[in-house]
One Martini backbone bead per residue (centre of mass of N, CA, C, O) as a GRO file, in nm:
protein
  326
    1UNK     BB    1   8.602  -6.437   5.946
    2UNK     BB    2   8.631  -6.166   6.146
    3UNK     BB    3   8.781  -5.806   6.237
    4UNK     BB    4   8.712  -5.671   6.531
    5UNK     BB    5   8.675  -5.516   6.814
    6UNK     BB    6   8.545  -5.487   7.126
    7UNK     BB    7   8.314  -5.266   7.082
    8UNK     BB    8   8.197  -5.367   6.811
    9UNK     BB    9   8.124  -5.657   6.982
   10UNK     BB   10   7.901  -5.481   7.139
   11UNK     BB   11   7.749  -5.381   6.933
   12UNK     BB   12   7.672  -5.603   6.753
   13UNK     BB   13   7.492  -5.793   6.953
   14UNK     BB   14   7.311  -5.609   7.062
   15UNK     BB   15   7.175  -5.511   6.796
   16UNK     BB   16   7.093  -5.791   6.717
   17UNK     BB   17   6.907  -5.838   6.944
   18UNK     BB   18   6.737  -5.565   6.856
   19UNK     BB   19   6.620  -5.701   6.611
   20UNK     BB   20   6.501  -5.969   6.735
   21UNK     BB   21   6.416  -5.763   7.037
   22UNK     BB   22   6.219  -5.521   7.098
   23UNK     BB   23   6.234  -5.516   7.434
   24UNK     BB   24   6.515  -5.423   7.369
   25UNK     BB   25   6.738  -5.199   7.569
   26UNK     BB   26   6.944  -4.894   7.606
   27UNK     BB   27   7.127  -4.746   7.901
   28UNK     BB   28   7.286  -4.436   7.972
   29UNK     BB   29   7.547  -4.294   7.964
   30UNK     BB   30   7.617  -4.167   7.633
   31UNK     BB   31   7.470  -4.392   7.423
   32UNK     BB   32   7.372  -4.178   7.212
   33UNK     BB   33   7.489  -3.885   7.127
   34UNK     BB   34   7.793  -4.023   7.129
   35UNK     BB   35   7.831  -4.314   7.110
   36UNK     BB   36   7.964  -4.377   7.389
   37UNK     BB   37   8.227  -4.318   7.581
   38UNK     BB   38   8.376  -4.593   7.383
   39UNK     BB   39   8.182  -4.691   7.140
   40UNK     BB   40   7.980  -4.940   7.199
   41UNK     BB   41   7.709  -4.754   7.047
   42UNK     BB   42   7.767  -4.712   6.723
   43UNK     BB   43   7.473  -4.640   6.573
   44UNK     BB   44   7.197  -4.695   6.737
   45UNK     BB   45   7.058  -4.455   6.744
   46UNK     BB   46   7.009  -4.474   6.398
   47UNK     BB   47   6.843  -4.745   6.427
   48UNK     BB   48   6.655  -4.722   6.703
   49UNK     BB   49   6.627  -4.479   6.874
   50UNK     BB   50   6.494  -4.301   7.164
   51UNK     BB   51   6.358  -4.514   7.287
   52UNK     BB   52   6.605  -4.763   7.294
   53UNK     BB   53   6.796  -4.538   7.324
   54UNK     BB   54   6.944  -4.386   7.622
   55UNK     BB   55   6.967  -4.136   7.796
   56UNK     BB   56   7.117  -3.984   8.114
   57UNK     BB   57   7.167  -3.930   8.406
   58UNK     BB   58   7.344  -3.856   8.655
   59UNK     BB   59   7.207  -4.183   8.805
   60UNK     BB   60   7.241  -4.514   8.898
   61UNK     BB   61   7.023  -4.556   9.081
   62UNK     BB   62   6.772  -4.442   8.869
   63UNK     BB   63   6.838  -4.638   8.596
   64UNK     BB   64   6.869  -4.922   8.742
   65UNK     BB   65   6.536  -4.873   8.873
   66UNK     BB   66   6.423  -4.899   8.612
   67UNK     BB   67   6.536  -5.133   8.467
   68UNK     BB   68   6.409  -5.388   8.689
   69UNK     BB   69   6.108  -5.234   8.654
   70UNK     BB   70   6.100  -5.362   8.324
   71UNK     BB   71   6.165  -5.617   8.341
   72UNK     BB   72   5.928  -5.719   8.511
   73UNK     BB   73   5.761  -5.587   8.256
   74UNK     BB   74   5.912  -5.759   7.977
   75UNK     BB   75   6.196  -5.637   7.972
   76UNK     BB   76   6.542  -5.608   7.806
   77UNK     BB   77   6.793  -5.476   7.966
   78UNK     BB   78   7.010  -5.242   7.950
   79UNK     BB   79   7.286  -5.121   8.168
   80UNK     BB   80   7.495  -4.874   8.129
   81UNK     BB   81   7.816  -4.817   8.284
   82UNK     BB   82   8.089  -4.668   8.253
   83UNK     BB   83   8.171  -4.767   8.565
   84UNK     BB   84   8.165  -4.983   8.794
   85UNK     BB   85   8.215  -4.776   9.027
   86UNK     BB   86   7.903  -4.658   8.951
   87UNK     BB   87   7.767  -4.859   9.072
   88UNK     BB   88   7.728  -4.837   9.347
   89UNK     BB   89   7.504  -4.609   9.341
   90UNK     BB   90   7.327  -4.858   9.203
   91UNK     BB   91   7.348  -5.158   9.427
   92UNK     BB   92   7.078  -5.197   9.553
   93UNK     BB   93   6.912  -5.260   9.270
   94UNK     BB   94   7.090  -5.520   9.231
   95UNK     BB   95   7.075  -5.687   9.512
   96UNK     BB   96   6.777  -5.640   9.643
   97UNK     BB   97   6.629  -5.681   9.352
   98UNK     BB   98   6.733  -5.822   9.148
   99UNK     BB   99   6.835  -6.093   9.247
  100UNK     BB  100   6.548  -6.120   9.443
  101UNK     BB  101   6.285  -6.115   9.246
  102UNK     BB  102   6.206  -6.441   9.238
  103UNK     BB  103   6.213  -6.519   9.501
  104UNK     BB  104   6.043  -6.335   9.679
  105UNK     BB  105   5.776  -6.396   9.451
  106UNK     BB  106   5.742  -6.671   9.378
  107UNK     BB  107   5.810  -6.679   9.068
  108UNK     BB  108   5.636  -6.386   8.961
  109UNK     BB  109   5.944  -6.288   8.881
  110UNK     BB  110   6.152  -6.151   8.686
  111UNK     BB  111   6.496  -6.052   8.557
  112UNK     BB  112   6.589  -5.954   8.217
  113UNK     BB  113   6.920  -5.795   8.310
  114UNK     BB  114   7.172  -5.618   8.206
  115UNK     BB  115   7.512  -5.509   8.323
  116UNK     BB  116   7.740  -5.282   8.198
  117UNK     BB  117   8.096  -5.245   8.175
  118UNK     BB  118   8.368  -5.152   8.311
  119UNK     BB  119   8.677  -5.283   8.486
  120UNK     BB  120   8.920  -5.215   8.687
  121UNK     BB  121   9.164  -5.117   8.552
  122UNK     BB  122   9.318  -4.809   8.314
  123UNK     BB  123   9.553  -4.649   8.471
  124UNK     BB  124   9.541  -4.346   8.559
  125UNK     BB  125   9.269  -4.314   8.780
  126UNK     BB  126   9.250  -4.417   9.066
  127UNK     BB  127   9.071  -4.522   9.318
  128UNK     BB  128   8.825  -4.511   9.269
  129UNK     BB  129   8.900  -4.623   8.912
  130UNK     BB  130   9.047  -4.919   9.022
  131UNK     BB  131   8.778  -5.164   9.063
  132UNK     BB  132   8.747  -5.469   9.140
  133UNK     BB  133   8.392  -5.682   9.145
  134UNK     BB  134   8.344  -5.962   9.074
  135UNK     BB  135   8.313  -6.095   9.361
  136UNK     BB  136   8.077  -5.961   9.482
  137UNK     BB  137   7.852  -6.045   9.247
  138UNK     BB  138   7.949  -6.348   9.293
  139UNK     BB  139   7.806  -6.345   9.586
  140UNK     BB  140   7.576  -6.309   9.467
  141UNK     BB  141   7.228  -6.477   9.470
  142UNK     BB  142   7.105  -6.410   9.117
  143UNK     BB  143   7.380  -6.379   8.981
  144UNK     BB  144   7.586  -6.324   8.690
  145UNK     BB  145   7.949  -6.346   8.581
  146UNK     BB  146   8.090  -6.160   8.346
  147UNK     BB  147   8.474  -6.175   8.178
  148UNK     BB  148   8.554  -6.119   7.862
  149UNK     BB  149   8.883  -6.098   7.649
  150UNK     BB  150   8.761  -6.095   7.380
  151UNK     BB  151   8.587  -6.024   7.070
  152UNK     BB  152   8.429  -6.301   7.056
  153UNK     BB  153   8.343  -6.370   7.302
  154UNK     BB  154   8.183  -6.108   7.414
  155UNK     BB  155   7.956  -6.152   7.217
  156UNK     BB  156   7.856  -6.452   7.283
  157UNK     BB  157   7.820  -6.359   7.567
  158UNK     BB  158   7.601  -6.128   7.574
  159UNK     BB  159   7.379  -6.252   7.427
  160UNK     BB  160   7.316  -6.446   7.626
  161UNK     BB  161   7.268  -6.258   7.852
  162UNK     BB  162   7.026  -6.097   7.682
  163UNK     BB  163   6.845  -6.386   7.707
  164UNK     BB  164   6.831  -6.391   8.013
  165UNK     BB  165   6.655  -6.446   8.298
  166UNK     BB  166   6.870  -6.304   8.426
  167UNK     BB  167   7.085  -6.156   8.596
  168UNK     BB  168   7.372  -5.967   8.424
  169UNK     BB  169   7.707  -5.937   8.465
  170UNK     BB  170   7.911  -5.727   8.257
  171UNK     BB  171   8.235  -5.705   8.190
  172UNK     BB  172   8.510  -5.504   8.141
  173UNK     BB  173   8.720  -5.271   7.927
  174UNK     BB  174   8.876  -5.036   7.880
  175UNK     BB  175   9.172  -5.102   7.745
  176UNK     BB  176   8.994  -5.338   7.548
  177UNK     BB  177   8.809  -5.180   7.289
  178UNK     BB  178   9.074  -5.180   7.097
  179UNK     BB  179   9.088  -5.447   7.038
  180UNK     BB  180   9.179  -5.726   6.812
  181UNK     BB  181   8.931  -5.955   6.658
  182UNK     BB  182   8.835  -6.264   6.588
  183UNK     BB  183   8.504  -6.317   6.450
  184UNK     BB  184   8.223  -6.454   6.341
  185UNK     BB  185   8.030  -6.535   6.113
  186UNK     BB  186   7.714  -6.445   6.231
  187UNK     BB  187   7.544  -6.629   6.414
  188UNK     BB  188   7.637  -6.684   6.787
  189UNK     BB  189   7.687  -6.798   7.084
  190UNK     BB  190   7.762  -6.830   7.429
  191UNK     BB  191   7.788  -6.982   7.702
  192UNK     BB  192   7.748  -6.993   8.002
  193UNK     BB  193   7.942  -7.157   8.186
  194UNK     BB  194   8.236  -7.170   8.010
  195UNK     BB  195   8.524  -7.235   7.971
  196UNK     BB  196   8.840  -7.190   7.775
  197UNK     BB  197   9.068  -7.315   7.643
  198UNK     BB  198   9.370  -7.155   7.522
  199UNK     BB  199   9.642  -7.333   7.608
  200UNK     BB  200   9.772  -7.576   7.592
  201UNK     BB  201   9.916  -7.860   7.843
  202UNK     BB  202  10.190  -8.022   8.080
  203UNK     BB  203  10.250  -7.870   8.371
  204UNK     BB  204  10.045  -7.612   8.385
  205UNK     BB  205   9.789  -7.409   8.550
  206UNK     BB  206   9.635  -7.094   8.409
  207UNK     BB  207   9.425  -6.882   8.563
  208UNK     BB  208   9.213  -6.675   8.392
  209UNK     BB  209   9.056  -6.319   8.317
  210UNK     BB  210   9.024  -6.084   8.139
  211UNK     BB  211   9.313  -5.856   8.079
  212UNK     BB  212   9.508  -6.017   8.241
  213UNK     BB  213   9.536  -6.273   8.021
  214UNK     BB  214   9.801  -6.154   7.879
  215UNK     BB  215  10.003  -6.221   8.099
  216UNK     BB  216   9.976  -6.549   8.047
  217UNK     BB  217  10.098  -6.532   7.770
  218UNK     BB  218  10.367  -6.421   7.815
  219UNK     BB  219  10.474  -6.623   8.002
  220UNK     BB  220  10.455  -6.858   7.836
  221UNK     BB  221  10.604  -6.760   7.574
  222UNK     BB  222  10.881  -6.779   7.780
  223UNK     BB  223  10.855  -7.068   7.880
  224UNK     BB  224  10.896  -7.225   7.638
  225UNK     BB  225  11.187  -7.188   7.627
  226UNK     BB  226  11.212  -7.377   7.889
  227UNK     BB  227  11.015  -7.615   7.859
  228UNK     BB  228  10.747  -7.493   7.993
  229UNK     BB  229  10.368  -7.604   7.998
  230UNK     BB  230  10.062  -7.409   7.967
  231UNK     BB  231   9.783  -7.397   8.060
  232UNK     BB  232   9.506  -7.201   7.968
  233UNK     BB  233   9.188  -7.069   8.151
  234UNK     BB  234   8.902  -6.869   8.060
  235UNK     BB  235   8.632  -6.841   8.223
  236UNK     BB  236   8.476  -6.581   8.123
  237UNK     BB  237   8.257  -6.725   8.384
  238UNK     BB  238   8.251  -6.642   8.700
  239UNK     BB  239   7.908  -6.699   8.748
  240UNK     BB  240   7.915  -6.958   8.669
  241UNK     BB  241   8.126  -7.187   8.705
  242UNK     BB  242   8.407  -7.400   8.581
  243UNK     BB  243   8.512  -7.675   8.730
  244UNK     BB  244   8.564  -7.906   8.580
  245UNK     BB  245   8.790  -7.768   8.357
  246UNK     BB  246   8.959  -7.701   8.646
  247UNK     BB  247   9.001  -7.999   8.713
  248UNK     BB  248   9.112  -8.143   8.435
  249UNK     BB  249   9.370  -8.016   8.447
  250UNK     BB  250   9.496  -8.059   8.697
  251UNK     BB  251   9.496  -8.379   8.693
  252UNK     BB  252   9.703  -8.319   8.449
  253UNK     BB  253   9.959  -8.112   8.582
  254UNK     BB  254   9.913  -8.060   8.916
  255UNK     BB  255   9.956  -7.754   8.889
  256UNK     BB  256   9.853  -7.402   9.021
  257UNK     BB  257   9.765  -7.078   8.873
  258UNK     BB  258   9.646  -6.760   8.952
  259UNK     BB  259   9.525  -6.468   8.776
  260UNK     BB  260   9.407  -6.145   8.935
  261UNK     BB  261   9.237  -5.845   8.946
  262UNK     BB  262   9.261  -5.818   9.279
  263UNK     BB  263   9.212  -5.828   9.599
  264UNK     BB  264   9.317  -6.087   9.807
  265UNK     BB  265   9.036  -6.083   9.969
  266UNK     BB  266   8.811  -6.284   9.878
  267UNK     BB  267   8.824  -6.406   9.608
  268UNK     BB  268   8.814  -6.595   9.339
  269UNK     BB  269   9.056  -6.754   9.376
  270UNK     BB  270   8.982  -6.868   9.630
  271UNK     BB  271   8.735  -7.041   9.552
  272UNK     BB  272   8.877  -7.219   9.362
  273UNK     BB  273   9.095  -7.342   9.564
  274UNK     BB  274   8.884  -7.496   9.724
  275UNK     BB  275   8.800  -7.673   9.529
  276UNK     BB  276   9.076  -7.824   9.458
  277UNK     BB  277   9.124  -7.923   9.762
  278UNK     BB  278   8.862  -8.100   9.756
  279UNK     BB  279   8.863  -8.271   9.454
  280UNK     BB  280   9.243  -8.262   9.383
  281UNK     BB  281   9.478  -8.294   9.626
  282UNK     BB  282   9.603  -8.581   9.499
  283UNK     BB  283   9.693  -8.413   9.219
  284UNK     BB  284   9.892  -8.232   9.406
  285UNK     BB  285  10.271  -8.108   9.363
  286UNK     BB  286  10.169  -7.835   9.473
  287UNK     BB  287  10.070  -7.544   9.573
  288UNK     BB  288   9.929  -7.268   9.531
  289UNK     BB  289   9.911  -6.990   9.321
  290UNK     BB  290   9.822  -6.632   9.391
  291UNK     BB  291   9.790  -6.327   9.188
  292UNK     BB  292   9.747  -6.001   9.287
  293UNK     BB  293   9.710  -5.711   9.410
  294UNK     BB  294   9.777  -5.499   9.634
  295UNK     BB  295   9.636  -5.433   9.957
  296UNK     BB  296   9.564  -5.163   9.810
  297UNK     BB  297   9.490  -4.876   9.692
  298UNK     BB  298   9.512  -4.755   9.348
  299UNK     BB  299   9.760  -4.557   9.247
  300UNK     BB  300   9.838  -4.323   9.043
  301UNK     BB  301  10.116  -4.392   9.025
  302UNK     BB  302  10.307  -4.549   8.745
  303UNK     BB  303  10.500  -4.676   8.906
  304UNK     BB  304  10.323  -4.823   9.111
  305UNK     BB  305  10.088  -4.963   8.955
  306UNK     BB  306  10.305  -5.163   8.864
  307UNK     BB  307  10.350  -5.276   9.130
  308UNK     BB  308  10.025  -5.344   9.186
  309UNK     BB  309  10.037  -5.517   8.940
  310UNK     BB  310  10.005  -5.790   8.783
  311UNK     BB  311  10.205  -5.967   8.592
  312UNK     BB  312  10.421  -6.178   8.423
  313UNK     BB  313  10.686  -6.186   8.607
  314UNK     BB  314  10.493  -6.344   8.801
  315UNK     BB  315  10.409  -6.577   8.692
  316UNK     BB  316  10.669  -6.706   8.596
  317UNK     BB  317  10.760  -6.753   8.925
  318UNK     BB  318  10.505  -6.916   9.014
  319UNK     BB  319  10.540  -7.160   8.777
  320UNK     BB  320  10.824  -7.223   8.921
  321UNK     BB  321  10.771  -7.275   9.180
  322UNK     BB  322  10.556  -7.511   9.124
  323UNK     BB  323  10.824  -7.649   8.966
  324UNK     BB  324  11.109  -7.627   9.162
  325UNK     BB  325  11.279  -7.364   8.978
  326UNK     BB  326  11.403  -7.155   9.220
   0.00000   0.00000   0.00000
């Protein structure tokens, strides 16, 4: 093992694909000249040149479809947005063409592209710049939602992403670009749809993904004190989902806990819930409770953000309610 950024992690991904498979290039704003708004293509454009790390004018509906039409005829776009807030501008291309262009076509184009960038809030940044979409792009059928937590998944899950015949949104964070974690050396893939437990446990399910499951890390770690076991599920992959595995450990704890950074009405939450009431609803020894950011656009001020996002202590909160412990 070594250990890595979730930048470097995803640098180095992208980099080994496009070492294996010459079709494969990156596009977006600043990620050649710049090494990514982020650094997390540093040092491609000196290794790939300008043919393959592309810096783009700000026009995300325009190098969108370009990514799309390049994809129809033979390549593997990389396609990163500064941030998923800047898709919506070039959100036609991904729903109305990648998604659906296998479909329409009578199965004579697919589409193998990958949308990628970060999501979610970053601090102050304000509603526009501080919006959750995995909902959104996991209920359109044609898409693929990935939502990796650590810079080990990252990696494995991109490159899968990027070998993969269909388009797929892969989602990141600002806050998480500088964590560091253990990552394998050498080759390995992450298949796509395959969620991960991340911590054992015998009392409650704890469901989440993306950086927002650090908190249900705080929380387990405080509960453990208190004698109770939290088992925590990484999603991972928004769509396809792992039902099997959020089926199989509620089985075992009886009560479960989700938590999701996203506006409470229609999320990825509601979406597990129905499944879990629909085939395991004779295992569940309580409610659900899902946890999400408060149904209003995101804040500046650093008091409301604070208070507009689930944290830890809203966990332990709910992890008791379901063990009837408030």
């Amino acid at each position: 093992m070594k250990t890595l950024q979730f930048r470097e992690a995803i640098a180095e991904a992208m980099s080994e694909e496009m070492r294996r498979d010459d079709t494969i290039y990156l596009m977006g704003e600043e990620v050649a000249e710049y090494n990514g708004a982020y650094k997390a293509s540093k040092g491609m454009l000196d290794e790939f040149g300008p043919e393959r790390v592309i810096d783009t004018p700000i026009s995300e509906l325009g190098f969108a479809g370009i990514g799309v039409g390049s994809a129809m005829n033979g390549n593997r776009p990389i396609i990163e947005f500064m941030t998923f807030n800047f898709s919506l501008v070039g959100i036609d291309q991904i729903i109305n063409n990648a998604a659906k262009i296998r479909q329409m076509s009578g199965g004579q184009f697919n589409c193998p592209i990958v949308f990628r960038g970060p999501t979610a809030s970053a601090g102050q940044l304000a509603a526009t710049h501080s919006q959750a979409f995995e909902s959104w792009y996991a209920n359109t059928p044609g898409l693929k939602v990935v939502v990796p937590s650590n810079p080990a998944d990252a990696k494995g899950l991109l490159k899968s992403a990027i070998r993969d015949d269909d388009p797929v949104i892969f989602m990141e964070s600002e806050q998480m670009y500088g964590d560091k974690g253990e990552v394998p050396e050498g080759e390995y893939t992450i298949p796509l749809g395959v969620a991960d437990i991340k911590r054992e446990g015998t009392d409650v399910t704890i469901v989440s993904f993306g950086k927002i499951i650090k908190e249900a890390y705080k929380a387990a770690d405080e509960l453990e004190k208190d004698g109770i076991s939290c088992e925590i599920i990484d999603l991972r992959t928004v769509r396809p989902m792992d039902h099997e595995t959020i089926l199989a450990s509620v089985k075992k704890t009886n009560r479960m806990v989700i938590l999701e950074e996203a506006w409470p009405f229609g999320n990825v939450a509601t979406e597990i819930i129905y499944h879990v009431q629909d085939k395991a609803f004779d295992y569940l020894d309580a409610p659900i409770v899902k946890l999400n950011t408060a149904d209003t656009p995101a804040p500046y001020s650093p008091v409301l953000l604070a208070e507009w996002l689930p944290n830890h202590e809203d966990v332990i909160k709910a992890v008791k309610k379901v063990l009837y412990k408030l």
